[in-house]
Amino acid sequence: IVDYRNCSIYGLGQVKRMVPELSGVDLGTLELRFRELLRDNLPGLFDRKLTAEEERELRMGKLLQAYGAKVDPEFIGKCHDAFAEGFWTTRSLMDGAAEMLEMWHEIGLPVVVITNGNLEMQEKTLSMLGIKKHVHTLLTPGNSNELKPNPGLFNRALGLTGAHKERTIMIGDTWQHDIRGALNAGIRPVWINRRMIPRPEPMDVLEVRSLRELFLMAGNTD
């Protein structure tokens, strides 16, 4: 629903201007590395050994260190602040998300957002983008004690809404956590493959490039 990649790229662009060692690094590559570092830190967040703020600063330090930049706490803090400013000011919905959410709201379909992100940050995002009223439930490690692709997290979403697996779809843009998690739980997934990367597994999964494409497909279905 939320376009995290573009706002992360913008925030990292702010950091790149501050760090000479990053000058030759493609922003897409930088964003992918930053996202991978988040996955590495998820166990610490899950076990509450790290706060969200500590995780973000730790991740920024690891990113700078990976490219040979200095990693003293003061400079890491400045880079983190620059990233956060760019990240939050460019936060936006995925293309087609507003129309899709409005359609689901009008026909009474419950929407559950399942994320491995920080609960406070996710709630802030929903409020900032004006979509909180369209979301029935928000599930994160902070209020569920589970991580994607654990099928228990997806089954909990079904239980909270009273939905049945055979009448439910899961829409996600990461194969490892979203698509694999839905398949593990026996739920039909739809893969948002914006970068048109090769399919990791030969599974029977509906693939679209955007939520708008999915919205148009739904609108053309009798």
mmCIF file of C-alpha atoms in Angstrom:
data_model
loop_
_atom_site.group_PDB
_atom_site.id
_atom_site.type_symbol
_atom_site.label_atom_id
_atom_site.label_comp_id
_atom_site.label_asym_id
_atom_site.label_seq_id
_atom_site.Cartn_x
_atom_site.Cartn_y
_atom_site.Cartn_z
ATOM 1 C CA ILE A 1 0.000 0.000 0.000
ATOM 2 C CA VAL A 2 2.786 2.429 0.945
ATOM 3 C CA ASP A 3 5.661 3.181 -1.411
ATOM 4 C CA TYR A 4 8.532 2.653 0.997
ATOM 5 C CA ARG A 5 11.151 2.176 -1.697
ATOM 6 C CA ASN A 6 10.909 5.607 -3.297
ATOM 7 C CA CYS A 7 10.928 7.521 -0.013
ATOM 8 C CA SER A 8 13.860 5.391 1.203
ATOM 9 C CA ILE A 9 15.741 6.201 -1.999
ATOM 10 C CA TYR A 10 15.055 9.900 -1.497
ATOM 11 C CA GLY A 11 16.240 9.756 2.113
ATOM 12 C CA LEU A 12 19.362 7.860 1.136
ATOM 13 C CA GLY A 13 19.996 10.455 -1.565
ATOM 14 C CA GLN A 14 20.216 13.020 1.242
ATOM 15 C CA VAL A 15 22.759 10.827 3.021
ATOM 16 C CA LYS A 16 24.740 10.230 -0.156
ATOM 17 C CA ARG A 17 25.385 13.969 -0.489
ATOM 18 C CA MET A 18 27.009 13.943 2.949
ATOM 19 C CA VAL A 19 29.234 10.894 2.472
ATOM 20 C CA PRO A 20 31.989 10.995 -0.178
ATOM 21 C CA GLU A 21 32.396 7.207 -0.007
ATOM 22 C CA LEU A 22 28.847 6.813 -1.354
ATOM 23 C CA SER A 23 29.284 9.118 -4.349
ATOM 24 C CA GLY A 24 29.762 6.283 -6.841
ATOM 25 C CA VAL A 25 27.054 4.010 -5.425
ATOM 26 C CA ASP A 26 23.774 3.690 -7.311
ATOM 27 C CA LEU A 27 20.818 4.698 -5.123
ATOM 28 C CA GLY A 28 18.894 1.563 -6.021
ATOM 29 C CA THR A 29 21.806 -0.550 -4.841
ATOM 30 C CA LEU A 30 22.101 1.537 -1.690
ATOM 31 C CA GLU A 31 18.402 1.124 -0.914
ATOM 32 C CA LEU A 32 18.569 -2.652 -1.406
ATOM 33 C CA ARG A 33 21.537 -2.887 0.970
ATOM 34 C CA PHE A 34 19.729 -0.745 3.533
ATOM 35 C CA ARG A 35 16.658 -2.988 3.309
ATOM 36 C CA GLU A 36 18.783 -6.121 3.713
ATOM 37 C CA LEU A 37 20.320 -4.642 6.858
ATOM 38 C CA LEU A 38 16.819 -4.104 8.242
ATOM 39 C CA ARG A 39 16.071 -7.794 7.763
ATOM 40 C CA ASP A 40 19.277 -8.582 9.668
ATOM 41 C CA ASN A 41 18.100 -6.403 12.576
ATOM 42 C CA LEU A 42 14.528 -7.717 12.734
ATOM 43 C CA PRO A 43 15.304 -10.384 15.375
ATOM 44 C CA GLY A 44 16.554 -7.662 17.728
ATOM 45 C CA LEU A 45 13.364 -5.667 17.211
ATOM 46 C CA PHE A 46 11.245 -8.756 17.574
ATOM 47 C CA ASP A 47 12.896 -9.697 20.893
ATOM 48 C CA ARG A 48 12.704 -6.045 22.024
ATOM 49 C CA LYS A 49 16.470 -5.911 22.458
ATOM 50 C CA LEU A 50 16.441 -2.865 20.161
ATOM 51 C CA THR A 51 14.087 0.094 20.065
ATOM 52 C CA ALA A 52 13.032 1.393 16.643
ATOM 53 C CA GLU A 53 15.342 4.386 17.063
ATOM 54 C CA GLU A 54 18.299 2.201 18.068
ATOM 55 C CA GLU A 55 17.682 -0.104 15.112
ATOM 56 C CA ARG A 56 17.610 2.749 12.599
ATOM 57 C CA GLU A 57 20.853 4.259 13.899
ATOM 58 C CA LEU A 58 22.511 0.836 14.033
ATOM 59 C CA ARG A 59 21.441 0.178 10.460
ATOM 60 C CA MET A 60 22.760 3.528 9.259
ATOM 61 C CA GLY A 61 26.104 2.844 10.931
ATOM 62 C CA LYS A 62 26.336 -0.572 9.286
ATOM 63 C CA LEU A 63 25.520 0.932 5.904
ATOM 64 C CA LEU A 64 28.225 3.590 6.181
ATOM 65 C CA GLN A 65 30.736 1.056 7.426
ATOM 66 C CA ALA A 66 29.953 -1.281 4.524
ATOM 67 C CA TYR A 67 31.164 1.395 2.100
ATOM 68 C CA GLY A 68 34.205 2.432 4.131
ATOM 69 C CA ALA A 69 32.788 5.633 5.588
ATOM 70 C CA LYS A 70 33.542 6.868 9.118
ATOM 71 C CA VAL A 71 31.151 5.591 11.745
ATOM 72 C CA ASP A 72 31.491 7.805 14.820
ATOM 73 C CA PRO A 73 28.162 8.236 16.668
ATOM 74 C CA GLU A 74 27.788 11.953 15.921
ATOM 75 C CA PHE A 75 28.147 11.522 12.170
ATOM 76 C CA ILE A 76 25.871 8.477 12.157
ATOM 77 C CA GLY A 77 23.261 10.572 13.972
ATOM 78 C CA LYS A 78 23.500 13.356 11.388
ATOM 79 C CA CYS A 79 23.117 10.873 8.538
ATOM 80 C CA HIS A 80 20.165 9.247 10.270
ATOM 81 C CA ASP A 81 18.461 12.618 10.738
ATOM 82 C CA ALA A 82 19.012 13.495 7.067
ATOM 83 C CA PHE A 83 17.557 10.173 5.975
ATOM 84 C CA ALA A 84 14.547 10.509 8.291
ATOM 85 C CA GLU A 85 13.767 14.021 7.036
ATOM 86 C CA GLY A 86 13.810 12.885 3.409
ATOM 87 C CA PHE A 87 11.982 9.655 4.170
ATOM 88 C CA TRP A 88 9.015 11.223 5.960
ATOM 89 C CA THR A 89 8.552 14.254 3.728
ATOM 90 C CA THR A 90 8.265 12.082 0.591
ATOM 91 C CA ARG A 91 6.063 9.350 2.066
ATOM 92 C CA SER A 92 3.338 8.354 -0.405
ATOM 93 C CA LEU A 93 0.936 5.594 -1.384
ATOM 94 C CA MET A 94 1.661 3.122 -4.147
ATOM 95 C CA ASP A 95 0.118 3.965 -7.493
ATOM 96 C CA GLY A 96 -3.523 2.878 -7.393
ATOM 97 C CA ALA A 97 -3.621 2.279 -3.622
ATOM 98 C CA ALA A 98 -6.055 5.119 -2.857
ATOM 99 C CA GLU A 99 -8.592 3.899 -5.412
ATOM 100 C CA MET A 100 -8.206 0.287 -4.319
ATOM 101 C CA LEU A 101 -8.670 1.121 -0.629
ATOM 102 C CA GLU A 102 -11.733 3.260 -1.381
ATOM 103 C CA MET A 103 -13.297 0.467 -3.425
ATOM 104 C CA TRP A 104 -12.711 -2.093 -0.680
ATOM 105 C CA HIS A 105 -14.133 0.341 1.896
ATOM 106 C CA GLU A 106 -17.293 0.927 -0.152
ATOM 107 C CA ILE A 107 -18.032 -2.777 -0.564
ATOM 108 C CA GLY A 108 -17.180 -3.583 3.052
ATOM 109 C CA LEU A 109 -14.059 -5.715 2.553
ATOM 110 C CA PRO A 110 -11.845 -5.769 5.680
ATOM 111 C CA VAL A 111 -8.212 -4.818 5.037
ATOM 112 C CA VAL A 112 -5.435 -6.091 7.289
ATOM 113 C CA VAL A 113 -1.955 -4.591 6.955
ATOM 114 C CA ILE A 114 0.725 -7.139 7.866
ATOM 115 C CA THR A 115 4.231 -5.767 8.219
ATOM 116 C CA ASN A 116 7.535 -6.609 9.874
ATOM 117 C CA GLY A 117 8.008 -2.891 10.548
ATOM 118 C CA ASN A 118 7.833 -0.971 13.796
ATOM 119 C CA LEU A 119 4.276 -0.566 15.153
ATOM 120 C CA GLU A 120 4.620 3.123 16.048
ATOM 121 C CA MET A 121 6.097 3.971 12.650
ATOM 122 C CA GLN A 122 3.368 2.058 10.802
ATOM 123 C CA GLU A 123 0.586 3.759 12.758
ATOM 124 C CA LYS A 124 2.161 7.154 12.048
ATOM 125 C CA THR A 125 2.286 6.284 8.343
ATOM 126 C CA LEU A 126 -1.387 5.278 8.158
ATOM 127 C CA SER A 127 -2.432 8.501 9.898
ATOM 128 C CA MET A 128 -0.128 10.711 7.820
ATOM 129 C CA LEU A 129 -1.445 9.303 4.549
ATOM 130 C CA GLY A 130 -5.093 9.480 5.648
ATOM 131 C CA ILE A 131 -5.826 5.782 5.219
ATOM 132 C CA LYS A 132 -6.257 4.673 8.834
ATOM 133 C CA LYS A 133 -10.046 4.504 8.424
ATOM 134 C CA HIS A 134 -9.626 2.024 5.557
ATOM 135 C CA VAL A 135 -7.560 -0.437 7.605
ATOM 136 C CA HIS A 136 -9.398 -2.929 9.802
ATOM 137 C CA THR A 137 -6.285 -4.173 11.608
ATOM 138 C CA LEU A 138 -2.546 -3.488 11.630
ATOM 139 C CA LEU A 139 -0.364 -6.476 12.551
ATOM 140 C CA THR A 140 3.338 -6.019 13.332
ATOM 141 C CA PRO A 141 5.859 -7.926 15.469
ATOM 142 C CA GLY A 142 5.114 -5.347 18.173
ATOM 143 C CA ASN A 143 1.488 -6.443 18.639
ATOM 144 C CA SER A 144 1.535 -10.004 17.313
ATOM 145 C CA ASN A 145 4.897 -11.484 18.427
ATOM 146 C CA GLU A 146 5.329 -12.990 14.964
ATOM 147 C CA LEU A 147 7.246 -12.204 11.790
ATOM 148 C CA LYS A 148 6.424 -12.725 8.128
ATOM 149 C CA PRO A 149 6.571 -15.265 6.505
ATOM 150 C CA ASN A 150 5.299 -17.136 9.567
ATOM 151 C CA PRO A 151 1.878 -18.540 8.550
ATOM 152 C CA GLY A 152 0.565 -17.888 12.049
ATOM 153 C CA LEU A 153 0.591 -14.143 11.349
ATOM 154 C CA PHE A 154 -1.586 -14.576 8.253
ATOM 155 C CA ASN A 155 -3.913 -16.973 10.052
ATOM 156 C CA ARG A 156 -4.301 -14.416 12.829
ATOM 157 C CA ALA A 157 -5.416 -11.849 10.244
ATOM 158 C CA LEU A 158 -8.072 -14.296 9.070
ATOM 159 C CA GLY A 159 -9.278 -14.846 12.614
ATOM 160 C CA LEU A 160 -9.517 -11.131 13.386
ATOM 161 C CA THR A 161 -11.671 -10.434 10.328
ATOM 162 C CA GLY A 162 -13.664 -13.669 10.192
ATOM 163 C CA ALA A 163 -12.455 -14.173 6.614
ATOM 164 C CA HIS A 164 -12.064 -17.566 4.950
ATOM 165 C CA LYS A 165 -8.843 -18.563 3.192
ATOM 166 C CA GLU A 166 -10.588 -19.461 -0.047
ATOM 167 C CA ARG A 167 -12.142 -15.957 -0.239
ATOM 168 C CA THR A 168 -9.032 -14.022 0.781
ATOM 169 C CA ILE A 169 -6.124 -12.588 -1.188
ATOM 170 C CA MET A 170 -2.802 -11.284 0.097
ATOM 171 C CA ILE A 171 -1.169 -8.489 -1.906
ATOM 172 C CA GLY A 172 2.536 -7.919 -1.383
ATOM 173 C CA ASP A 173 5.714 -6.795 -3.113
ATOM 174 C CA THR A 174 8.327 -9.044 -1.481
ATOM 175 C CA TRP A 175 8.421 -12.686 -2.480
ATOM 176 C CA GLN A 176 10.303 -13.951 0.567
ATOM 177 C CA HIS A 177 8.044 -12.425 3.208
ATOM 178 C CA ASP A 178 4.704 -11.625 1.532
ATOM 179 C CA ILE A 179 4.203 -14.220 -1.175
ATOM 180 C CA ARG A 180 5.915 -17.070 0.629
ATOM 181 C CA GLY A 181 4.043 -16.192 3.839
ATOM 182 C CA ALA A 182 0.660 -16.278 2.111
ATOM 183 C CA LEU A 183 1.470 -19.565 0.387
ATOM 184 C CA ASN A 184 2.587 -21.038 3.721
ATOM 185 C CA ALA A 185 -0.826 -20.106 5.144
ATOM 186 C CA GLY A 186 -2.793 -21.414 2.156
ATOM 187 C CA ILE A 187 -3.915 -17.934 1.050
ATOM 188 C CA ARG A 188 -3.919 -16.836 -2.590
ATOM 189 C CA PRO A 189 -1.222 -14.190 -3.129
ATOM 190 C CA VAL A 190 -0.850 -11.392 -5.674
ATOM 191 C CA TRP A 191 2.710 -10.269 -6.337
ATOM 192 C CA ILE A 192 3.346 -6.561 -7.021
ATOM 193 C CA ASN A 193 6.531 -6.876 -9.086
ATOM 194 C CA ARG A 194 7.324 -3.240 -9.886
ATOM 195 C CA ARG A 195 10.898 -3.886 -10.967
ATOM 196 C CA MET A 196 9.954 -6.921 -13.069
ATOM 197 C CA ILE A 197 12.550 -9.138 -11.435
ATOM 198 C CA PRO A 198 12.557 -12.863 -12.281
ATOM 199 C CA ARG A 199 10.104 -14.983 -10.303
ATOM 200 C CA PRO A 200 12.066 -16.707 -7.488
ATOM 201 C CA GLU A 201 9.937 -19.865 -7.609
ATOM 202 C CA PRO A 202 7.806 -21.482 -10.337
ATOM 203 C CA MET A 203 4.580 -20.981 -8.401
ATOM 204 C CA ASP A 204 1.093 -20.237 -9.741
ATOM 205 C CA VAL A 205 0.914 -16.644 -8.464
ATOM 206 C CA LEU A 206 -0.838 -13.690 -10.104
ATOM 207 C CA GLU A 207 1.776 -11.062 -10.960
ATOM 208 C CA VAL A 208 1.121 -7.372 -11.688
ATOM 209 C CA ARG A 209 3.358 -4.328 -11.925
ATOM 210 C CA SER A 210 1.266 -2.044 -9.724
ATOM 211 C CA LEU A 211 -1.826 -1.784 -7.557
ATOM 212 C CA ARG A 212 -3.345 0.349 -10.311
ATOM 213 C CA GLU A 213 -3.035 -2.563 -12.730
ATOM 214 C CA LEU A 214 -4.735 -4.791 -10.161
ATOM 215 C CA PHE A 215 -7.431 -2.163 -9.571
ATOM 216 C CA LEU A 216 -8.153 -1.957 -13.293
ATOM 217 C CA MET A 217 -8.326 -5.754 -13.504
ATOM 218 C CA ALA A 218 -10.818 -5.815 -10.613
ATOM 219 C CA GLY A 219 -12.897 -3.080 -12.237
ATOM 220 C CA ASN A 220 -13.144 -5.081 -15.456
ATOM 221 C CA THR A 221 -14.367 -8.220 -13.673
ATOM 222 C CA ASP A 222 -18.104 -8.881 -13.713
#
